[in-house]
PDB file of C-alpha atoms in Angstrom:
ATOM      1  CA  UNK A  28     -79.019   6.614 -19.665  1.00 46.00           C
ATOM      2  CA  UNK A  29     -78.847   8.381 -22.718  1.00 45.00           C
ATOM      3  CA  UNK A  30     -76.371   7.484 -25.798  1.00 44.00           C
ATOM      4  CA  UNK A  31     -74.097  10.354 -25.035  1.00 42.00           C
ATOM      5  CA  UNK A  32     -74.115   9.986 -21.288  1.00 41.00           C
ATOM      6  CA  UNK A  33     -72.862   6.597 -21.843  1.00 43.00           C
ATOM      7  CA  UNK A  34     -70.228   8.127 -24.514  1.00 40.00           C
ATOM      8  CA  UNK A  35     -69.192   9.964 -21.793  1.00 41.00           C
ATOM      9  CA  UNK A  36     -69.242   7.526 -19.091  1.00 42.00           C
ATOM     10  CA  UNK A  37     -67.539   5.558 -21.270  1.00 41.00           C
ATOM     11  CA  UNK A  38     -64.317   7.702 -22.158  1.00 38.00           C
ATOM     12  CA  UNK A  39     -64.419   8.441 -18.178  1.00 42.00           C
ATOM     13  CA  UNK A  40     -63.451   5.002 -17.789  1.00 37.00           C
ATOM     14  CA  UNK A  41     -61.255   4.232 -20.187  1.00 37.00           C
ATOM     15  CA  UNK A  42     -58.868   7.438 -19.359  1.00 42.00           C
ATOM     16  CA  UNK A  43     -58.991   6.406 -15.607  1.00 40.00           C
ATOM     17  CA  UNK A  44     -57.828   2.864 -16.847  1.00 34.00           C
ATOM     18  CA  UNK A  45     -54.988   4.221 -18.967  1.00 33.00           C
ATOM     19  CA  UNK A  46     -53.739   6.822 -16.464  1.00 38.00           C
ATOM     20  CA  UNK A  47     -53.373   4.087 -14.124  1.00 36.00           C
ATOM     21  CA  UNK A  48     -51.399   2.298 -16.169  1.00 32.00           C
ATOM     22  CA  UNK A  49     -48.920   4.629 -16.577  1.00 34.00           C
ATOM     23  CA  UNK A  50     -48.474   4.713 -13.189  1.00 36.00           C
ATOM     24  CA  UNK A  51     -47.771   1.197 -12.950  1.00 37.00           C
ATOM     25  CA  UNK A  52     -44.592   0.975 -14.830  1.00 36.00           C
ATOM     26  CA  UNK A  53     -41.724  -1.515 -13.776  1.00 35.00           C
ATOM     27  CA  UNK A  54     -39.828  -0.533 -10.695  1.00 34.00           C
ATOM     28  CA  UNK A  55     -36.589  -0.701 -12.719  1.00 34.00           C
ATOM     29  CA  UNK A  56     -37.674   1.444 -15.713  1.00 29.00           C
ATOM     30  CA  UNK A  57     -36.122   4.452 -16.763  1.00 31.00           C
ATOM     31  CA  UNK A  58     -38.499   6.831 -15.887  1.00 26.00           C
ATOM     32  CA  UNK A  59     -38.192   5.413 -11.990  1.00 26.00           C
ATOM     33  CA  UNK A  60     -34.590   5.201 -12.120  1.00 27.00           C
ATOM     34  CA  UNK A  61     -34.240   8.937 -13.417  1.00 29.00           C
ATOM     35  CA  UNK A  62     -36.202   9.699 -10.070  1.00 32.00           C
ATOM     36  CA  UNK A  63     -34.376   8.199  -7.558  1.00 32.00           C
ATOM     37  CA  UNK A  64     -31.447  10.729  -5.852  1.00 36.00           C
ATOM     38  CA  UNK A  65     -28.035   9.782  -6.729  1.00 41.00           C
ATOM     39  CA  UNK A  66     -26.312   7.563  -3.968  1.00 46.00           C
ATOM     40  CA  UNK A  67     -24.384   9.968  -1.528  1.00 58.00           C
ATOM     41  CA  UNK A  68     -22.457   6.739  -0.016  1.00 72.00           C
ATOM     42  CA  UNK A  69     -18.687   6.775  -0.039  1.00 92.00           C
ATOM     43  CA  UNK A  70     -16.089   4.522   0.056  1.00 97.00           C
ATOM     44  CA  UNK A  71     -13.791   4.215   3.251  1.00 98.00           C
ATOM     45  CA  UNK A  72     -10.237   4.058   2.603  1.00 98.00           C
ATOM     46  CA  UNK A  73      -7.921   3.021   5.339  1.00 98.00           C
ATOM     47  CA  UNK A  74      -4.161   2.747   3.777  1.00 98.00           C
ATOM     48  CA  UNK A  75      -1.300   1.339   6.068  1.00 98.00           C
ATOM     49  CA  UNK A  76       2.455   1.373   5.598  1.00 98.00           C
ATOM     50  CA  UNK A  77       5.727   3.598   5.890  1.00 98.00           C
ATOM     51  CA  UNK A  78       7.514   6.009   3.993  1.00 98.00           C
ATOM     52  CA  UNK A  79       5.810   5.454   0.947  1.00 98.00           C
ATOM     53  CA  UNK A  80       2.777   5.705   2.174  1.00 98.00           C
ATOM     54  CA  UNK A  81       2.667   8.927   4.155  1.00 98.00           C
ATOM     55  CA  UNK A  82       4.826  10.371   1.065  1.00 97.00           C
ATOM     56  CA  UNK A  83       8.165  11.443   2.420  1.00 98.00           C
ATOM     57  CA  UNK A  84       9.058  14.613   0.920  1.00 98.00           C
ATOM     58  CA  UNK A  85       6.186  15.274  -0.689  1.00 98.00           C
ATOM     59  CA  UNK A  86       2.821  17.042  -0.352  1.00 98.00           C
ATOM     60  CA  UNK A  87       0.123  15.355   1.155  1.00 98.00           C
ATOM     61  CA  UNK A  88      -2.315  15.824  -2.108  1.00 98.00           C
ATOM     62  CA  UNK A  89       1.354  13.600  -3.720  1.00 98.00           C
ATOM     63  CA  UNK A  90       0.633  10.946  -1.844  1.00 98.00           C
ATOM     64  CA  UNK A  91      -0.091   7.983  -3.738  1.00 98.00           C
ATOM     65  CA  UNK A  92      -3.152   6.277  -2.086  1.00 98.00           C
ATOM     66  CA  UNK A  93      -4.448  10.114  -2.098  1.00 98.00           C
ATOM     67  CA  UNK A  94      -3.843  10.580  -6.110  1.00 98.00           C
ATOM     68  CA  UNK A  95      -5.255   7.137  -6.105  1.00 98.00           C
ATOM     69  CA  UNK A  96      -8.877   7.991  -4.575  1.00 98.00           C
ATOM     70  CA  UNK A  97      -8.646  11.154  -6.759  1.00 98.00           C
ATOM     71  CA  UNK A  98      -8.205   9.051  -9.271  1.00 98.00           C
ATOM     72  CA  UNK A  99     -11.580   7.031  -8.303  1.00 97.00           C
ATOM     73  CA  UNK A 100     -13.276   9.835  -8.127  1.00 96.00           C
ATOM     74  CA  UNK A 101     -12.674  11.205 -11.495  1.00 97.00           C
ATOM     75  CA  UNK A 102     -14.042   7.426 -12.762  1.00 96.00           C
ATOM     76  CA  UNK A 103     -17.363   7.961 -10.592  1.00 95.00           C
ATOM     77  CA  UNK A 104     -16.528   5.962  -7.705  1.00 95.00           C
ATOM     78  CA  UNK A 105     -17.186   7.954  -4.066  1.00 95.00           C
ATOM     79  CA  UNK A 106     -14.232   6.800  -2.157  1.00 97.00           C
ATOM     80  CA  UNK A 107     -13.732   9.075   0.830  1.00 96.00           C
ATOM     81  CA  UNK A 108      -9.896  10.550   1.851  1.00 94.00           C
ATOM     82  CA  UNK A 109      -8.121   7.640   2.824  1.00 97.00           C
ATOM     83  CA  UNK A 110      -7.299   7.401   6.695  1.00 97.00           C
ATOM     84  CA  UNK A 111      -3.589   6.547   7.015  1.00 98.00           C
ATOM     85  CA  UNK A 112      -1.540   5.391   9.482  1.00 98.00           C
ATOM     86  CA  UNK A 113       2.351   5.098   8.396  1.00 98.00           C
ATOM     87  CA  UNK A 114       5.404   6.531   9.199  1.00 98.00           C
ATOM     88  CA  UNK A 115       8.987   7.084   7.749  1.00 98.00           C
ATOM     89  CA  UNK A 116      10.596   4.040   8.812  1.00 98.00           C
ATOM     90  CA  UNK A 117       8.328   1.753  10.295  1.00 98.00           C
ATOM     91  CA  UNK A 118       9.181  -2.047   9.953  1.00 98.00           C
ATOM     92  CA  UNK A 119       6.096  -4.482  10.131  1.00 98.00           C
ATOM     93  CA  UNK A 120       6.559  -4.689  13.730  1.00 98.00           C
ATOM     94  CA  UNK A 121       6.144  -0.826  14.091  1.00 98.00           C
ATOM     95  CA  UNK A 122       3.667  -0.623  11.971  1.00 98.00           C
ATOM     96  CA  UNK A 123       1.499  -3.689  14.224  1.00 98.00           C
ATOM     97  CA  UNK A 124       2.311  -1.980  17.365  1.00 98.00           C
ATOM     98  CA  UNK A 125       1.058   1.467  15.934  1.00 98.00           C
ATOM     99  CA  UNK A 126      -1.987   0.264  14.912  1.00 98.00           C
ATOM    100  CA  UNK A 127      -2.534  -1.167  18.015  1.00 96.00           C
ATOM    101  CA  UNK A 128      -1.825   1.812  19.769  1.00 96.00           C
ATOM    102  CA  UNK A 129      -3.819   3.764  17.240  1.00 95.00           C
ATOM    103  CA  UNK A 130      -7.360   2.769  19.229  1.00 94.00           C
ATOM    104  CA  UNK A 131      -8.778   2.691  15.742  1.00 96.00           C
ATOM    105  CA  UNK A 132     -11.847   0.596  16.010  1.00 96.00           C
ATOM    106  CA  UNK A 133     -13.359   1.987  12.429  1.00 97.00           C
ATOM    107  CA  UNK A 134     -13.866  -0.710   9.845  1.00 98.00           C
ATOM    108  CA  UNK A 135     -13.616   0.290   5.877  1.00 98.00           C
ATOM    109  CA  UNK A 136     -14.596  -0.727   2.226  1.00 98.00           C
ATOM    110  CA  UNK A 137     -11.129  -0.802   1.348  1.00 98.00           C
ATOM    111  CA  UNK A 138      -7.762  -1.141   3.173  1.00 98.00           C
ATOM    112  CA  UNK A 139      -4.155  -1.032   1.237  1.00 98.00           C
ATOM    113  CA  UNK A 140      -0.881  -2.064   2.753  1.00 99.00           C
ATOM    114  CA  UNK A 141       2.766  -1.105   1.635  1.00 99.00           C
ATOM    115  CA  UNK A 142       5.175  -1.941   3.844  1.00 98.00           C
ATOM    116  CA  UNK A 143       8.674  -4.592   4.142  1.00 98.00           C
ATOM    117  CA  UNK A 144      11.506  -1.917   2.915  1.00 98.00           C
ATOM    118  CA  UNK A 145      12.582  -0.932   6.457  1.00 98.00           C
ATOM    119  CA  UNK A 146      12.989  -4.925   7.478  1.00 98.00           C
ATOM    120  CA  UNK A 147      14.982  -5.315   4.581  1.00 98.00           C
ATOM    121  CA  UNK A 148      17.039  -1.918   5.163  1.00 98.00           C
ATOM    122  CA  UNK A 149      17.902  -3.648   8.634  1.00 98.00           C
ATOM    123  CA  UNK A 150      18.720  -6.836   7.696  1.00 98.00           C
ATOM    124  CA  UNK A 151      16.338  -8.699   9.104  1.00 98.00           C
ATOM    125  CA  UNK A 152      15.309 -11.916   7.626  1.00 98.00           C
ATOM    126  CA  UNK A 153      12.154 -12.574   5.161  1.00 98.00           C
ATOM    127  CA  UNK A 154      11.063 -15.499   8.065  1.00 98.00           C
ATOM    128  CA  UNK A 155      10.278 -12.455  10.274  1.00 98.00           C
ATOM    129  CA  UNK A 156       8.974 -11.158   7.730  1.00 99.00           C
ATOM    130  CA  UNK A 157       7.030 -13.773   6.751  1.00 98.00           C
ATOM    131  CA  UNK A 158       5.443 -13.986  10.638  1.00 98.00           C
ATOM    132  CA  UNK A 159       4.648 -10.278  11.180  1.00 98.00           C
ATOM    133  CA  UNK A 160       3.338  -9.621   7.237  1.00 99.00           C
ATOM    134  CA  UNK A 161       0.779 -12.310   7.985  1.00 98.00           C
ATOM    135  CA  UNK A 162      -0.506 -10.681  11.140  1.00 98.00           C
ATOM    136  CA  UNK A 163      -0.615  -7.759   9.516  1.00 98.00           C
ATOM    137  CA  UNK A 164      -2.832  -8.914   6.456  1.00 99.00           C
ATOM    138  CA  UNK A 165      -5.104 -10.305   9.366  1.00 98.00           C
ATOM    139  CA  UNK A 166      -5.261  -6.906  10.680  1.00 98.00           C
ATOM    140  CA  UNK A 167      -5.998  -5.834   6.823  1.00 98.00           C
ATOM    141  CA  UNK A 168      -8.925  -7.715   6.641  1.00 98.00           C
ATOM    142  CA  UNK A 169     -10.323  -7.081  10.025  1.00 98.00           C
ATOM    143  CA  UNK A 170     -10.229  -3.208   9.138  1.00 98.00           C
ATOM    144  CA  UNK A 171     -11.931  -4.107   5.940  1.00 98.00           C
ATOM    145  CA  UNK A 172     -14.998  -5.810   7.615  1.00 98.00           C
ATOM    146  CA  UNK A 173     -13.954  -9.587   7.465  1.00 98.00           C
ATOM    147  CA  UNK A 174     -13.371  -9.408   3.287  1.00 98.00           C
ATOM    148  CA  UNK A 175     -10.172  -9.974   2.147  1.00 98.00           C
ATOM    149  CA  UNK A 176     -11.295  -9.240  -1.433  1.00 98.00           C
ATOM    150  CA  UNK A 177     -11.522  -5.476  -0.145  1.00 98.00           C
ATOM    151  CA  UNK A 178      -7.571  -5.582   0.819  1.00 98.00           C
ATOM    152  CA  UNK A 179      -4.705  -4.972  -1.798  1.00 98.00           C
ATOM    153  CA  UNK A 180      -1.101  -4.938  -1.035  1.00 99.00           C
ATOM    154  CA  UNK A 181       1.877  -2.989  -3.282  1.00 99.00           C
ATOM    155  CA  UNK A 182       4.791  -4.390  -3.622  1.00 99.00           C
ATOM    156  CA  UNK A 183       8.360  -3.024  -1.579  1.00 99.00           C
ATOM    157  CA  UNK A 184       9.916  -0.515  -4.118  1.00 98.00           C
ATOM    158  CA  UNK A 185      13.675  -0.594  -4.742  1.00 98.00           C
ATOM    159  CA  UNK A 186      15.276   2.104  -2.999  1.00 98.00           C
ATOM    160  CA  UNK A 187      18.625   1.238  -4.118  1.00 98.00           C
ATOM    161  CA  UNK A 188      18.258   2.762  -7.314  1.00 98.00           C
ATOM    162  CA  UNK A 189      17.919   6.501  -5.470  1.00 98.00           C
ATOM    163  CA  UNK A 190      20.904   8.544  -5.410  1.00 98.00           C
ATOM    164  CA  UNK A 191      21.086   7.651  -1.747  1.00 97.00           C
ATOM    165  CA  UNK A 192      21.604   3.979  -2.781  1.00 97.00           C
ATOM    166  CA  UNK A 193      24.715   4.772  -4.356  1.00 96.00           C
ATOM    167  CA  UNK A 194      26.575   3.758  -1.380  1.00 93.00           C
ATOM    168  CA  UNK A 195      24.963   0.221  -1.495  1.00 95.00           C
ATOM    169  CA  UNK A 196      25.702  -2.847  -3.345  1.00 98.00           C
ATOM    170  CA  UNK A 197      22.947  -1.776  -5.767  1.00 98.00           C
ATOM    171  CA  UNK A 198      22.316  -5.588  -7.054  1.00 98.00           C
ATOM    172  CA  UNK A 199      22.455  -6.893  -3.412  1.00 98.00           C
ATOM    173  CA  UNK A 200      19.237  -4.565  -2.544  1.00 98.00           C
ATOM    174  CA  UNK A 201      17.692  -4.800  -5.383  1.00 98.00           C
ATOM    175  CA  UNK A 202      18.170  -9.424  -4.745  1.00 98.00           C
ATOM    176  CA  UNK A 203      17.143  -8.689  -1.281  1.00 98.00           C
ATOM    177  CA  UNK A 204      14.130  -6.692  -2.269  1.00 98.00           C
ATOM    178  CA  UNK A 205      12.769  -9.196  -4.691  1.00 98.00           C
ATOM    179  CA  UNK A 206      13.700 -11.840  -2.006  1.00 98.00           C
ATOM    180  CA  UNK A 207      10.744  -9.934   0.526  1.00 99.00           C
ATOM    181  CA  UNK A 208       8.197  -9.368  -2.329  1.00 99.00           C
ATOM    182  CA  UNK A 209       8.261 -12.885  -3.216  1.00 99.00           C
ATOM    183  CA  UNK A 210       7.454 -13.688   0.639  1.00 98.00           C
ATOM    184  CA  UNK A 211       4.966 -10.818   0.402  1.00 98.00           C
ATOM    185  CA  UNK A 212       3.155 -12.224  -2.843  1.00 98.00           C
ATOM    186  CA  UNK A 213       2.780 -16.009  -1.412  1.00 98.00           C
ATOM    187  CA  UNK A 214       1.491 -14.818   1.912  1.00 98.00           C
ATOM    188  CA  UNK A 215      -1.095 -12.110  -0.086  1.00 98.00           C
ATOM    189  CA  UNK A 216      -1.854 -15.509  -2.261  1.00 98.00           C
ATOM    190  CA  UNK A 217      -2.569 -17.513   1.011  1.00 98.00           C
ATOM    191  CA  UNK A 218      -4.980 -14.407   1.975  1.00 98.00           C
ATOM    192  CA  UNK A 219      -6.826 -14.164  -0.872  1.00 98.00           C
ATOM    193  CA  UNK A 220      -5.513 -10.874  -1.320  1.00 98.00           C
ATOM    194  CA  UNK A 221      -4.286  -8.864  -4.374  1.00 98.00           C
ATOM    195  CA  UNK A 222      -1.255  -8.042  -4.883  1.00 98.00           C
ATOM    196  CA  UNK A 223      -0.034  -5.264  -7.289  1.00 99.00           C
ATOM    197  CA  UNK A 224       3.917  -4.901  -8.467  1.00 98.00           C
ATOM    198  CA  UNK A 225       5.001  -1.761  -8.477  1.00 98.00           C
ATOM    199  CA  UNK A 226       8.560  -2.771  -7.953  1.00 98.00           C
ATOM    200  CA  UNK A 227       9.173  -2.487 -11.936  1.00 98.00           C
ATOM    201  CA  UNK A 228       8.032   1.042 -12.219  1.00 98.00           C
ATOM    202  CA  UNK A 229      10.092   2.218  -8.922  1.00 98.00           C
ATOM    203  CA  UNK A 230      13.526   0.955 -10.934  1.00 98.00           C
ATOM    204  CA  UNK A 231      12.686   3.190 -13.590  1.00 98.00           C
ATOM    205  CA  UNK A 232      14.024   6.146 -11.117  1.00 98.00           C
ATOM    206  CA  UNK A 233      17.106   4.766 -11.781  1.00 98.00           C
ATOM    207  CA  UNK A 234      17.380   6.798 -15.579  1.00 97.00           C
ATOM    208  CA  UNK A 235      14.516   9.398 -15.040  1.00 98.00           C
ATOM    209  CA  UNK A 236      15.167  11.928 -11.556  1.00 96.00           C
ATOM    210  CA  UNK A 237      11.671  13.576 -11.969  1.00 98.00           C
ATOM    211  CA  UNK A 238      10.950   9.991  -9.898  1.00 98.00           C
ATOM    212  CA  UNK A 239      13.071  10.994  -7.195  1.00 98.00           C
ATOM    213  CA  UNK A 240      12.182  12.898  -4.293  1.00 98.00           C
ATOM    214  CA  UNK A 241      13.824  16.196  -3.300  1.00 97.00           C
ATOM    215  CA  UNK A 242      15.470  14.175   0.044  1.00 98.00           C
ATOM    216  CA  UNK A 243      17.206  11.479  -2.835  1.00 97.00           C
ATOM    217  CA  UNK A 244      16.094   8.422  -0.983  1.00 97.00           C
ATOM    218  CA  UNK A 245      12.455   8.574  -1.834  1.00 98.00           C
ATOM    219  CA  UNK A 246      10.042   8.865  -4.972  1.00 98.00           C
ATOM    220  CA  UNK A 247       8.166  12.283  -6.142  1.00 98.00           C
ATOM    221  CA  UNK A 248       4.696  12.908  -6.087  1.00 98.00           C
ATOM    222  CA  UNK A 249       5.342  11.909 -10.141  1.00 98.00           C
ATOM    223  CA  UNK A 250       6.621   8.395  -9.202  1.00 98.00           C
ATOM    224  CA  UNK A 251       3.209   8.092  -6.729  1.00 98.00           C
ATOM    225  CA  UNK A 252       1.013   8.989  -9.411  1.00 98.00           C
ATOM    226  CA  UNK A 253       2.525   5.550 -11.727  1.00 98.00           C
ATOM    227  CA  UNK A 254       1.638   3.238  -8.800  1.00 98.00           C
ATOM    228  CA  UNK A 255      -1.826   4.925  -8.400  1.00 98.00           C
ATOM    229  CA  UNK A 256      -2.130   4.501 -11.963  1.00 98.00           C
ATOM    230  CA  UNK A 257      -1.018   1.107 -12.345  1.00 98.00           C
ATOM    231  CA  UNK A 258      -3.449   0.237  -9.147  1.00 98.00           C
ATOM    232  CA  UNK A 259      -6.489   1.578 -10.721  1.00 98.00           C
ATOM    233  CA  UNK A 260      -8.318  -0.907 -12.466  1.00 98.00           C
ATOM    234  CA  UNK A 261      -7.666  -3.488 -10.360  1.00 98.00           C
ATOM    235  CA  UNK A 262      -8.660  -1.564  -7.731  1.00 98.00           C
ATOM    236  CA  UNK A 263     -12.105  -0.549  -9.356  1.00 97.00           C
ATOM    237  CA  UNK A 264     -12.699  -4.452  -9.729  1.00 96.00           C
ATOM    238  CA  UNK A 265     -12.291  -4.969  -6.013  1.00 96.00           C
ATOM    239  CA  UNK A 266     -15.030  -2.229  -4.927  1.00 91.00           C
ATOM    240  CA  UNK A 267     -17.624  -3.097  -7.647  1.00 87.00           C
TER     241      UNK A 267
END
């Protein structure tokens, strides 16, 4: 072979062993990452409760578990609409029995529950309470695929400090409600689930009206937005 066929042969060689290096780079490189679609997955919501979750009085987009996966959304998480089941004065009793009678078998990557202001509104006593919240969290975590780390519970807002709650014994609903959100934060603790207080933001209703609904008993789409706020980080940390 002559000196500048091997020249040639040469450089042959040597480009075929470079180019096929470059296609050997690390699965996690840049240039492999940049070429993978983006993930198209979302997040199921399922959020459970009463008034305050279905947003009495307000529009549906005012809700506050639907500001709240708006909210997600803007931070880059894909969490879907959330699937709600809640009604304007449900107890945890009604609540149980609707979900039973829901035939939702779905499962989801997050659930949220809000509910106790209706048992307290009827008098009935934080050891029933107590019994039916706890089924209920077991329901929770079924829904969110066995993982109780995927559940979060708000605490019962004070409705006493709505212009409908003038007629009450302000300071008696406001000892009762703390009375049920203490019973609500040991059973979440026995769970494993978290538990956000939103009770402090709902008093502030008391000196601002832009917090209260147009009905007077319940909170604006304004009021909503605070919990979904105040929820947001924590509830980032749950779903990473």
């Amino acid at each position: 072979m002559s000196s500048c066929k091997s020249m040639c042969y040469m450089l042959t060689v040597v480009s075929t062993f470079v180019a096929c290096l470059s296609c050997q780079q690390p699965p996690n490189s840049q240039s492999s990452i940049m070429q993978q679609p983006p993930s198209s997955i979302q997040i199921s919501f399922l959020s459970l409760g009463d008034s305050y979750t279905i947003g009495e009085s307000v529009a549906e987009k005012e809700r506050w578990s639907v500001q709240l996966s708006e909210m997600l959304r803007q931070k880059g998480v894909l969490v879907s609409k959330p699937d709600i089941i809640a009604k304007t004065g449900w107890t945890t009793e009604e609540l149980a029995d609707a979900i039973a009678k829901s035939g939702n078998t779905k499962t989801y990557d997050l659930v949220s529950l809000l509910i106790g202001v209706n048992n307290q509104y009827r008098g009935q006593s934080t050891e029933r309470y107590r019994k039916e919240l706890s089924e209920l969290l077991k329901t929770s975590i079924h829904y969110a695929k066995g993982n109780p780390k995927h559940v979060f519970v708000l605490s019962i807002p004070d409705w006493g400090v709505t212009p409908a709650g003038e007629s009450r014994d302000r300071q008696q609903v406001a000892k009762e409600i703390n009375a049920f959100n203490a019973v609500c934060q040991e059973e979440c603790k026995k769970a494993g689930i978290v538990f956000f207080d939103i009770t402090p933001l709902s008093r502030t209703a008391a000196t601002d009206k832009n917090l209260i609904a147009s009905d007077q008993l319940h909170f604006s789409g304004k009021m909503y937005q605070q919990w979904a706020t105040h929820v947001l980080e924590g509830v980032i940390e749950l779903i990473k």
